[in-house]
Coordinates of C-alpha atoms and ligand atoms in Angstrom, one line a residue:
M1 CA 30.6 55.7 62.9
S2 CA 30.6 53.6 59.4
R3 CA 32.3 55.5 56.9
I4 CA 29.4 54.6 53.2
A5 CA 30.8 55.4 49.3
Y6 CA 28.1 56.3 47.5
F7 CA 27.7 57.1 43.9
G8 CA 28.4 60.5 43.5
P9 CA 29.0 63.8 43.7
Q10 CA 26.9 65.2 45.9
G11 CA 23.5 65.5 45.4
T12 CA 23.2 62.5 43.6
F13 CA 19.5 60.0 43.5
T14 CA 22.0 58.0 45.1
E15 CA 23.2 60.2 48.0
Q16 CA 19.8 60.3 49.7
A17 CA 18.7 56.6 49.1
A18 CA 22.4 56.4 51.0
R19 CA 21.4 58.3 53.7
R20 CA 18.3 56.1 54.0
L21 CA 19.7 53.2 54.6
A22 CA 22.7 54.5 56.5
P23 CA 21.4 57.3 58.3
G24 CA 23.6 59.7 60.4
E25 CA 26.7 57.6 58.8
E26 CA 29.4 59.8 57.2
L27 CA 29.3 60.0 53.3
I28 CA 32.0 59.3 50.8
P29 CA 30.8 60.1 47.7
A30 CA 32.5 58.3 44.7
E31 CA 33.1 59.9 41.9
T32 CA 31.5 56.2 40.1
I33 CA 29.4 52.7 40.4
P34 CA 33.2 51.2 40.4
A35 CA 35.7 53.4 42.1
A36 CA 32.3 53.1 45.3
L37 CA 32.6 49.5 45.0
A38 CA 36.4 49.3 45.4
A39 CA 36.5 51.3 48.0
V40 CA 34.5 49.2 49.7
R41 CA 37.0 46.3 48.8
S42 CA 39.4 48.6 49.6
G43 CA 39.2 48.8 53.3
T44 CA 38.5 52.6 52.2
A45 CA 34.7 52.5 53.3
D46 CA 32.4 50.0 55.5
A47 CA 29.5 49.7 52.8
A48 CA 28.7 51.2 49.4
C49 CA 25.6 52.5 48.3
V50 CA 24.7 51.9 44.2
P51 CA 21.7 52.4 41.8
I52 CA 21.4 48.6 40.7
E53 CA 17.4 48.9 38.5
N54 CA 15.5 51.1 37.2
S55 CA 11.3 50.4 37.1
V56 CA 12.3 52.4 33.1
E57 CA 15.4 51.7 32.5
G58 CA 16.0 47.9 33.7
A59 CA 19.7 47.3 35.6
V60 CA 22.8 49.7 35.8
T61 CA 25.2 47.2 33.9
A62 CA 28.0 49.3 35.2
T63 CA 26.9 48.0 39.0
L64 CA 26.4 43.9 37.6
D65 CA 29.4 44.1 35.8
S66 CA 31.3 45.6 39.2
L67 CA 29.7 43.5 41.8
S68 CA 30.5 40.3 39.3
E69 CA 34.2 40.7 39.1
A70 CA 37.0 42.0 42.4
E71 CA 36.3 40.3 45.5
P72 CA 32.4 39.5 46.3
L73 CA 30.1 41.7 48.0
V74 CA 27.3 41.5 48.9
A75 CA 24.4 43.2 49.4
V76 CA 22.6 43.3 52.9
A77 CA 19.9 46.1 52.4
E78 CA 17.6 47.8 49.7
A79 CA 16.4 51.2 48.9
L80 CA 13.0 51.9 46.4
L81 CA 13.1 56.1 45.1
P82 CA 10.4 57.6 43.5
V83 CA 12.8 58.8 40.5
H84 CA 11.2 62.2 39.1
F85 CA 13.4 65.0 37.5
S86 CA 14.5 69.3 38.0
V87 CA 16.0 70.5 35.6
L88 CA 18.6 73.1 36.3
T89 CA 19.8 76.2 34.3
R90 CA 22.6 78.5 35.2
P91 CA 21.1 82.0 36.4
G92 CA 20.4 84.2 33.6
T93 CA 21.0 80.9 30.7
T94 CA 18.1 81.6 28.0
E95 CA 19.3 79.6 24.9
I96 CA 19.4 76.1 26.0
H97 CA 21.2 74.0 23.0
T98 CA 23.1 71.3 25.6
V99 CA 20.7 69.0 28.4
A100 CA 23.2 66.8 30.7
S101 CA 22.3 64.0 32.8
H102 CA 23.0 60.5 33.9
P103 CA 21.6 58.3 30.7
H104 CA 19.0 56.5 32.2
A105 CA 17.3 60.2 33.4
L106 CA 18.0 61.3 29.5
A107 CA 16.1 57.9 28.4
Q108 CA 13.5 59.0 31.2
V109 CA 13.4 63.1 30.2
R110 CA 12.9 62.1 26.5
H111 CA 9.8 62.9 25.3
W112 CA 9.6 65.6 28.1
V113 CA 12.0 67.6 26.5
E114 CA 11.7 67.0 22.4
A115 CA 8.4 68.6 23.8
N116 CA 10.3 71.8 26.2
L117 CA 13.0 72.3 25.2
P118 CA 13.2 71.2 20.8
G119 CA 16.5 70.8 19.4
A120 CA 17.9 70.2 22.2
R121 CA 20.9 67.9 22.4
P122 CA 21.5 65.9 25.2
V123 CA 25.1 64.6 26.2
A124 CA 25.9 62.1 28.6
T125 CA 27.8 62.5 31.9
S126 CA 28.6 60.2 35.2
S127 CA 25.6 61.3 36.9
T128 CA 23.3 63.3 38.0
A129 CA 25.3 65.1 40.2
A130 CA 28.3 65.4 37.6
A131 CA 26.0 67.1 35.0
A132 CA 25.0 69.8 37.4
V133 CA 28.6 70.6 38.5
A134 CA 29.0 70.5 34.2
V135 CA 26.5 72.9 34.1
D136 CA 27.5 74.7 36.4
A137 CA 30.9 75.1 34.9
G138 CA 29.7 76.4 31.8
E139 CA 30.3 73.6 29.8
F140 CA 26.6 72.9 29.2
D141 CA 23.7 74.3 29.1
A142 CA 20.8 72.4 31.4
A143 CA 20.9 69.1 33.9
V144 CA 18.4 66.9 34.3
T145 CA 19.2 66.6 37.6
A146 CA 17.2 64.8 41.0
P147 CA 14.8 67.6 43.1
V148 CA 17.9 67.4 46.3
A149 CA 20.8 68.2 43.7
V150 CA 19.8 72.6 43.9
E151 CA 20.7 72.4 47.4
H152 CA 25.0 71.3 46.7
Y153 CA 24.9 73.3 43.3
P154 CA 24.7 77.6 42.4
L155 CA 22.2 76.7 39.7
Q156 CA 18.4 77.8 39.5
V157 CA 15.1 76.0 39.0
L158 CA 13.9 74.9 35.2
A159 CA 11.4 72.5 36.4
T160 CA 11.0 70.5 38.5
E161 CA 8.9 67.2 38.6
V162 CA 9.9 66.2 35.4
A163 CA 9.4 62.3 34.9
D164 CA 8.1 61.0 31.1
V165 CA 6.9 57.6 33.4
R166 CA 4.6 58.6 36.4
D167 CA 5.2 56.1 39.5
A168 CA 9.3 55.7 38.1
K169 CA 10.8 53.7 40.6
T170 CA 14.9 53.5 41.4
R171 CA 16.2 50.2 43.4
F172 CA 19.5 50.5 45.6
L173 CA 21.8 48.0 47.7
L174 CA 22.9 49.0 50.3
V175 CA 26.9 46.7 50.0
R176 CA 29.6 45.5 52.7
A177 CA 33.3 42.8 52.0
P178 CA 31.4 39.4 53.1
G179 CA 30.8 38.8 57.0
E180 CA 27.4 38.6 59.0
L181 CA 24.0 38.2 56.9
P182 CA 20.9 40.5 58.2
G183 CA 18.0 38.0 59.3
P184 CA 14.8 36.8 57.4
T185 CA 12.4 38.6 58.4
G186 CA 9.8 36.4 56.1
A187 CA 9.8 38.9 52.9
D188 CA 13.7 38.9 51.4
R189 CA 15.3 39.3 48.2
T190 CA 19.2 36.8 47.4
S191 CA 20.3 37.5 44.6
I192 CA 23.5 35.2 43.3
V193 CA 25.8 36.0 39.4
A194 CA 25.5 32.5 37.5
A195 CA 28.0 31.9 34.8
A196 CA 26.7 29.3 32.3
T197 CA 28.5 27.5 30.3
N198 CA 27.0 27.6 26.6
R199 CA 25.4 25.1 25.6
T200 CA 22.1 23.7 25.5
G201 CA 19.3 24.2 28.0
A202 CA 22.1 26.1 30.5
L203 CA 20.6 28.9 31.5
A204 CA 16.5 26.4 31.8
E205 CA 18.8 23.8 33.9
L206 CA 19.4 27.2 36.5
L207 CA 16.2 29.0 36.0
T208 CA 14.8 25.1 36.4
E209 CA 16.3 24.4 40.3
L210 CA 14.7 27.6 41.2
A211 CA 10.8 26.7 39.9
V212 CA 11.1 23.3 41.2
R213 CA 11.4 24.8 44.5
G214 CA 8.2 27.1 44.1
I215 CA 11.2 30.0 44.2
N216 CA 10.2 33.1 42.5
L217 CA 12.2 35.0 40.2
T218 CA 12.3 39.1 41.2
K219 CA 14.7 39.4 38.3
L220 CA 17.1 38.6 35.8
D221 CA 19.3 40.5 33.3
A222 CA 23.1 39.0 31.7
R223 CA 26.0 40.5 31.1
P224 CA 28.5 39.7 28.9
T225 CA 31.1 37.9 30.4
R226 CA 33.9 40.1 28.0
N227 CA 35.9 37.0 27.7
N228 CA 33.9 34.9 23.9
F229 CA 31.7 36.4 22.2
G230 CA 28.4 34.8 22.6
E231 CA 29.4 33.7 26.4
Y232 CA 27.0 35.2 29.3
R233 CA 26.8 35.6 33.0
F234 CA 23.1 35.2 34.0
F235 CA 21.9 37.9 37.2
I236 CA 19.1 36.2 38.8
D237 CA 17.5 38.4 41.9
F238 CA 14.9 35.9 44.0
E239 CA 12.3 35.4 46.4
G240 CA 13.3 34.1 49.7
H241 CA 16.8 34.4 52.8
V242 CA 20.2 31.7 51.9
A243 CA 19.0 31.1 55.6
E244 CA 16.3 29.2 54.7
P245 CA 16.2 24.9 54.6
R246 CA 14.3 26.1 50.7
I247 CA 16.3 28.1 50.0
G248 CA 19.3 27.1 50.5
D249 CA 19.2 23.4 48.8
A250 CA 18.2 25.9 46.1
L251 CA 21.3 27.2 45.9
A252 CA 23.5 23.9 47.0
A253 CA 21.8 23.0 43.9
L254 CA 23.0 26.1 41.1
R255 CA 26.5 25.3 42.9
R256 CA 26.1 21.6 41.2
R257 CA 24.9 22.5 38.0
C258 CA 27.4 25.7 38.3
R259 CA 30.1 25.7 39.7
N260 CA 31.0 29.6 38.7
V261 CA 28.0 31.2 41.2
R262 CA 28.1 33.9 42.9
F263 CA 26.1 35.1 46.2
L264 CA 25.4 38.9 46.1
G265 CA 23.4 38.3 49.4
S266 CA 19.9 38.3 51.6
H267 CA 18.2 41.1 52.4
P268 CA 15.3 42.6 53.7
R269 CA 13.2 43.5 50.2
A270 CA 12.2 47.9 50.1
D271 CA 9.1 47.5 48.0
N272 CA 6.0 45.0 50.4
G273 CA 6.8 41.7 48.1
T274 CA 4.9 38.9 49.2
T275 CA 6.7 36.4 49.4
E276 CA 5.0 33.3 47.3
I277 CA 4.8 29.1 48.4
E278 CA 3.7 26.9 46.3
P279 CA 2.2 24.4 48.4
G280 CA 4.9 21.5 49.7
A281 CA 7.9 24.2 49.3
A282 CA 7.5 25.3 52.2
N283 CA 10.9 25.4 55.0
E284 CA 8.8 23.1 57.3
D285 CA 8.3 21.1 53.8
F286 CA 12.4 21.0 53.5
T287 CA 13.1 20.4 57.0
D288 CA 10.2 17.8 57.4
A289 CA 12.0 15.9 53.7
I290 CA 15.2 15.3 54.6
G291 CA 14.0 14.0 58.7
W292 CA 11.8 11.5 57.0
V293 CA 15.4 10.4 54.7
E294 CA 16.7 10.2 58.4
S295 CA 14.5 8.3 59.1
V296 CA 14.5 5.4 56.2
R297 CA 18.2 5.6 56.4
K298 CA 18.0 4.3 60.5
G299 CA 15.6 1.9 59.0
A300 CA 13.1 3.9 60.9
Q301 CA 10.5 4.8 58.6
A302 CA 7.4 5.3 60.1
Ligands
PPY1 O1 23.3 59.9 38.7 C1 22.7 59.6 39.7 O2 21.8 60.9 40.5 C2 22.8 59.1 40.4 O3 21.9 57.8 41.8 C3 21.9 57.7 39.5 C4 20.8 57.7 38.8 C5 20.0 58.5 37.5 C6 18.4 57.9 37.0 C7 18.2 57.7 38.0 C8 17.9 57.2 39.4 C9 19.3 57.3 40.0

């Protein structure tokens, strides 16, 4: 049985994602996202499940930062979960002065809280389930949680299906130490992080290497390197798998342009997205072109 660290404690959205991505495996809660990833780096866990992107709030920056630091890790699978919240209180609570949750959750229920709990003060906790723990301990009055949290903590449900934006989703990754990659499926996602030098056109150069090969971007985030003010790392997700000739060709070009590029994984997409291939950018076009150059070199051009 594999040990899967996840961003906990018990009852987080990430635990639900871990159950989907690693059914039947041993799940080990970690207090923070960096701690879940550190468990894989130290060998305490075989893999980690962490949130990466929310359809309303965007990137989960703790995950981006942790993936770009220390030993490399690669994402081998992803899950997309619908996100709506329950609001939990201690039994018998009559007045709600504080509402606790993960900042991404608070941002997604702001209007609901203003309308239904006017005057209540939002308080950030490390995760949605950590808010439930704090409410149970009497630190705050209400917690905004995943629907499953009520099964883990002795709290009562004040409201369910709470969300300012309908159909919000969060994407989660299953991350391992570098090793065998999942094979290409035809609908995959590849992720890299590149620390582009601070000069004119550096990011445009990287993106152009993808664009000229007809590779569609699915996400782009910038995070400060934390070393020099104004220096950024770019997290780039795009359609395709490193095993494909066209993606391999693009990664080689990115590596030529930027020595400081890290491969963060190729894995099947969970969003039913299809891979758009521009004319001349199919894998056969790349292998055919390489074959043609080889025949030219041998003096055997047809
Ligand atoms: O705190 C949690 O439950 C998480 O797994 C992170 C999160 C927070 C808000 C929306 C989706 C995921």
